[in-house]
Amino acid sequence: MTTEPTTAPPTAPTTDPTTAPAPAPKPAAELSADEARRIALRAQGFLGAPDRKAGVRGVLRHLGQVQLDTISVLARSHELIPYARLGAIGRAPVERAYWSDHHAFEYWSHAACILPVEEWPLFAFRRRAYRSRPQWHHDLPAGTYAKVVDQLRDEGPRTATELGGAKNKGEWWDWSDTKIAVERALMYGEVVVTERRGWKRVYDLAERAIPAALHHDDLDDLACVRRLVRQAGEALGVGTRADIADYHRLKGEQFDAVVADSGLVPVTVAGWGKPAWADPAALATEPRGRHRTTLLSPFDSLIWERARTERIFGFTHRLEAYVPKQQRVHGYFAMPVLSGGRLVGRVDPAREGRALVAKQVSLAGPKAVEPVARALREAAAWVGCESVRVERVDPPELAPPLVRALDA
């Protein structure tokens, strides 16, 4: 189990759904629901030829962030996200691509995320907000904060355990003073996470880990938010106010203050019922190319927001890992299956030795059998499994054709 939370702490800025949005200007384009779906797929890297030359780093730069999470069933989410776009790339090279050469850092964005290092200046507004907080839940003993920073300066990158201990003797969330201090330094921007080692955060001084040209808080809050809104709009292709603001957990009023100057253009999308904005480059050419067939992490930015997933794909999905077992419908870590630009089913995976076990498979219909079988075979090969075993299928009459397709 992880030694720190992987969703933004209560102190992090969040979107306020009760804030009334500003009136939208006249739309620049009218999109059909299908056009919006294909724009979103291309923007997220699922339509068209993948940029294999840019690889994992290209995916990270394009998306602007990759969410981290403690759950590891098939693989961890930050591995699944480039896999879903690039195919069966090596898992070890994925980690190296993220963390080597000071290419990325970890910080609070949509949640705990890996971010391209170029985005460090854009989060100055959030670092300032943390530094100006008048009160925290924990009072640190005098000198603890400075001691941790000095230790990192003298000894180099360290985990919280190496700094003196991540936990007290209580429950796993009962952080030690050392852990609280280094996490506060992380929020302030004095310390940065430069990698995960055995799922533990590795901390270093930001002045050492962030390239000098990027290590500044020169951008004012509006400039930071404006650039993040533009980046989110480009990564989503098209989205509502809530979609775009939620990408980096911005407040609705922050979005309203900058969207007119962000470079995004207002559009209407048939059936959405809400104003939307699009990346003008996404409107310039028709989305074409090959669709990916793949399993998706529930933390993939294509589908992480339930309302958007329902609006774009007509597909209702939620992570059931935190739902009591007897109340689960599709399984602990059900992964939606993308094929032909549609979500055609779900797979709840597990691994037993050299077998990938599909504990539960939910199919949209007979046409989903072949693409789900293909996605399972590719995923099994990627994680080093030699076979796929299916336990339950919904509807049950599609179990025999699924097994035949897997054996084909």
mmCIF file of N, CA, C and O in Angstrom, residues 351-357 376-389 406-407:
data_model
loop_
_atom_site.group_PDB
_atom_site.id
_atom_site.type_symbol
_atom_site.label_atom_id
_atom_site.label_comp_id
_atom_site.label_asym_id
_atom_site.label_seq_id
_atom_site.Cartn_x
_atom_site.Cartn_y
_atom_site.Cartn_z
ATOM 1 N N ARG A 351 -4.037 -11.484 -12.642
ATOM 2 C CA ARG A 351 -2.941 -12.316 -13.149
ATOM 3 C C ARG A 351 -2.705 -13.453 -12.175
ATOM 4 O O ARG A 351 -2.625 -13.255 -10.967
ATOM 5 N N GLU A 352 -2.612 -14.631 -12.726
ATOM 6 C CA GLU A 352 -2.280 -15.819 -11.942
ATOM 7 C C GLU A 352 -1.143 -16.535 -12.646
ATOM 8 O O GLU A 352 -1.352 -17.180 -13.683
ATOM 9 N N GLY A 353 0.058 -16.401 -12.105
ATOM 10 C CA GLY A 353 1.227 -16.996 -12.751
ATOM 11 C C GLY A 353 1.414 -16.414 -14.132
ATOM 12 O O GLY A 353 1.515 -15.200 -14.298
ATOM 13 N N ARG A 354 1.422 -17.260 -15.126
ATOM 14 C CA ARG A 354 1.633 -16.833 -16.512
ATOM 15 C C ARG A 354 0.324 -16.689 -17.267
ATOM 16 O O ARG A 354 0.319 -16.638 -18.503
ATOM 17 N N ALA A 355 -0.769 -16.589 -16.548
ATOM 18 C CA ALA A 355 -2.084 -16.443 -17.180
ATOM 19 C C ALA A 355 -2.685 -15.088 -16.848
ATOM 20 O O ALA A 355 -2.639 -14.638 -15.699
ATOM 21 N N LEU A 356 -3.247 -14.442 -17.849
ATOM 22 C CA LEU A 356 -4.080 -13.275 -17.627
ATOM 23 C C LEU A 356 -5.504 -13.789 -17.442
ATOM 24 O O LEU A 356 -6.029 -14.492 -18.304
ATOM 25 N N VAL A 357 -6.115 -13.457 -16.336
ATOM 26 C CA VAL A 357 -7.455 -13.944 -16.028
ATOM 27 C C VAL A 357 -8.447 -12.807 -16.225
ATOM 28 O O VAL A 357 -8.329 -11.756 -15.581
ATOM 29 N N LEU A 376 -7.419 -8.418 -25.267
ATOM 30 C CA LEU A 376 -6.941 -9.309 -24.209
ATOM 31 C C LEU A 376 -5.650 -10.008 -24.611
ATOM 32 O O LEU A 376 -4.722 -10.126 -23.802
ATOM 33 N N ARG A 377 -5.586 -10.471 -25.848
ATOM 34 C CA ARG A 377 -4.356 -11.153 -26.292
ATOM 35 C C ARG A 377 -3.168 -10.202 -26.271
ATOM 36 O O ARG A 377 -2.072 -10.566 -25.829
ATOM 37 N N GLU A 378 -3.355 -8.983 -26.750
ATOM 38 C CA GLU A 378 -2.252 -8.024 -26.778
ATOM 39 C C GLU A 378 -1.814 -7.664 -25.361
ATOM 40 O O GLU A 378 -0.616 -7.590 -25.066
ATOM 41 N N ALA A 379 -2.783 -7.439 -24.469
ATOM 42 C CA ALA A 379 -2.442 -7.087 -23.091
ATOM 43 C C ALA A 379 -1.704 -8.222 -22.399
ATOM 44 O O ALA A 379 -0.749 -7.994 -21.650
ATOM 45 N N ALA A 380 -2.129 -9.446 -22.644
ATOM 46 C CA ALA A 380 -1.463 -10.599 -22.036
ATOM 47 C C ALA A 380 -0.005 -10.678 -22.479
ATOM 48 O O ALA A 380 0.901 -10.888 -21.661
ATOM 49 N N ALA A 381 0.225 -10.525 -23.776
ATOM 50 C CA ALA A 381 1.603 -10.575 -24.280
ATOM 51 C C ALA A 381 2.438 -9.450 -23.683
ATOM 52 O O ALA A 381 3.619 -9.639 -23.353
ATOM 53 N N TRP A 382 1.839 -8.286 -23.515
ATOM 54 C CA TRP A 382 2.566 -7.122 -23.005
ATOM 55 C C TRP A 382 3.065 -7.354 -21.586
ATOM 56 O O TRP A 382 4.187 -6.966 -21.240
ATOM 57 N N VAL A 383 2.264 -7.988 -20.750
ATOM 58 C CA VAL A 383 2.673 -8.202 -19.361
ATOM 59 C C VAL A 383 3.348 -9.556 -19.145
ATOM 60 O O VAL A 383 3.600 -9.962 -18.006
ATOM 61 N N GLY A 384 3.655 -10.252 -20.227
ATOM 62 C CA GLY A 384 4.407 -11.495 -20.115
ATOM 63 C C GLY A 384 3.576 -12.711 -19.776
ATOM 64 O O GLY A 384 4.114 -13.714 -19.279
ATOM 65 N N CYS A 385 2.282 -12.664 -20.047
ATOM 66 C CA CYS A 385 1.428 -13.836 -19.826
ATOM 67 C C CYS A 385 1.364 -14.679 -21.098
ATOM 68 O O CYS A 385 1.397 -14.155 -22.210
ATOM 69 N N GLU A 386 1.245 -15.965 -20.925
ATOM 70 C CA GLU A 386 1.238 -16.898 -22.047
ATOM 71 C C GLU A 386 -0.160 -17.330 -22.452
ATOM 72 O O GLU A 386 -0.333 -17.956 -23.499
ATOM 73 N N SER A 387 -1.146 -17.036 -21.622
ATOM 74 C CA SER A 387 -2.501 -17.466 -21.930
ATOM 75 C C SER A 387 -3.504 -16.505 -21.321
ATOM 76 O O SER A 387 -3.167 -15.692 -20.462
ATOM 77 N N VAL A 388 -4.755 -16.609 -21.800
ATOM 78 C CA VAL A 388 -5.860 -15.823 -21.268
ATOM 79 C C VAL A 388 -6.962 -16.788 -20.843
ATOM 80 O O VAL A 388 -7.353 -17.677 -21.617
ATOM 81 N N ARG A 389 -7.427 -16.620 -19.627
ATOM 82 C CA ARG A 389 -8.526 -17.447 -19.136
ATOM 83 C C ARG A 389 -9.711 -16.560 -18.780
ATOM 84 O O ARG A 389 -9.562 -15.554 -18.087
ATOM 85 N N LEU A 406 -10.383 -16.024 -28.672
ATOM 86 C CA LEU A 406 -9.100 -15.979 -27.983
ATOM 87 C C LEU A 406 -8.168 -17.083 -28.438
ATOM 88 O O LEU A 406 -6.951 -16.907 -28.460
ATOM 89 N N ASP A 407 -8.719 -18.208 -28.855
ATOM 90 C CA ASP A 407 -7.911 -19.345 -29.288
ATOM 91 C C ASP A 407 -7.551 -19.271 -30.761
ATOM 92 O O ASP A 407 -6.745 -20.081 -31.244
#
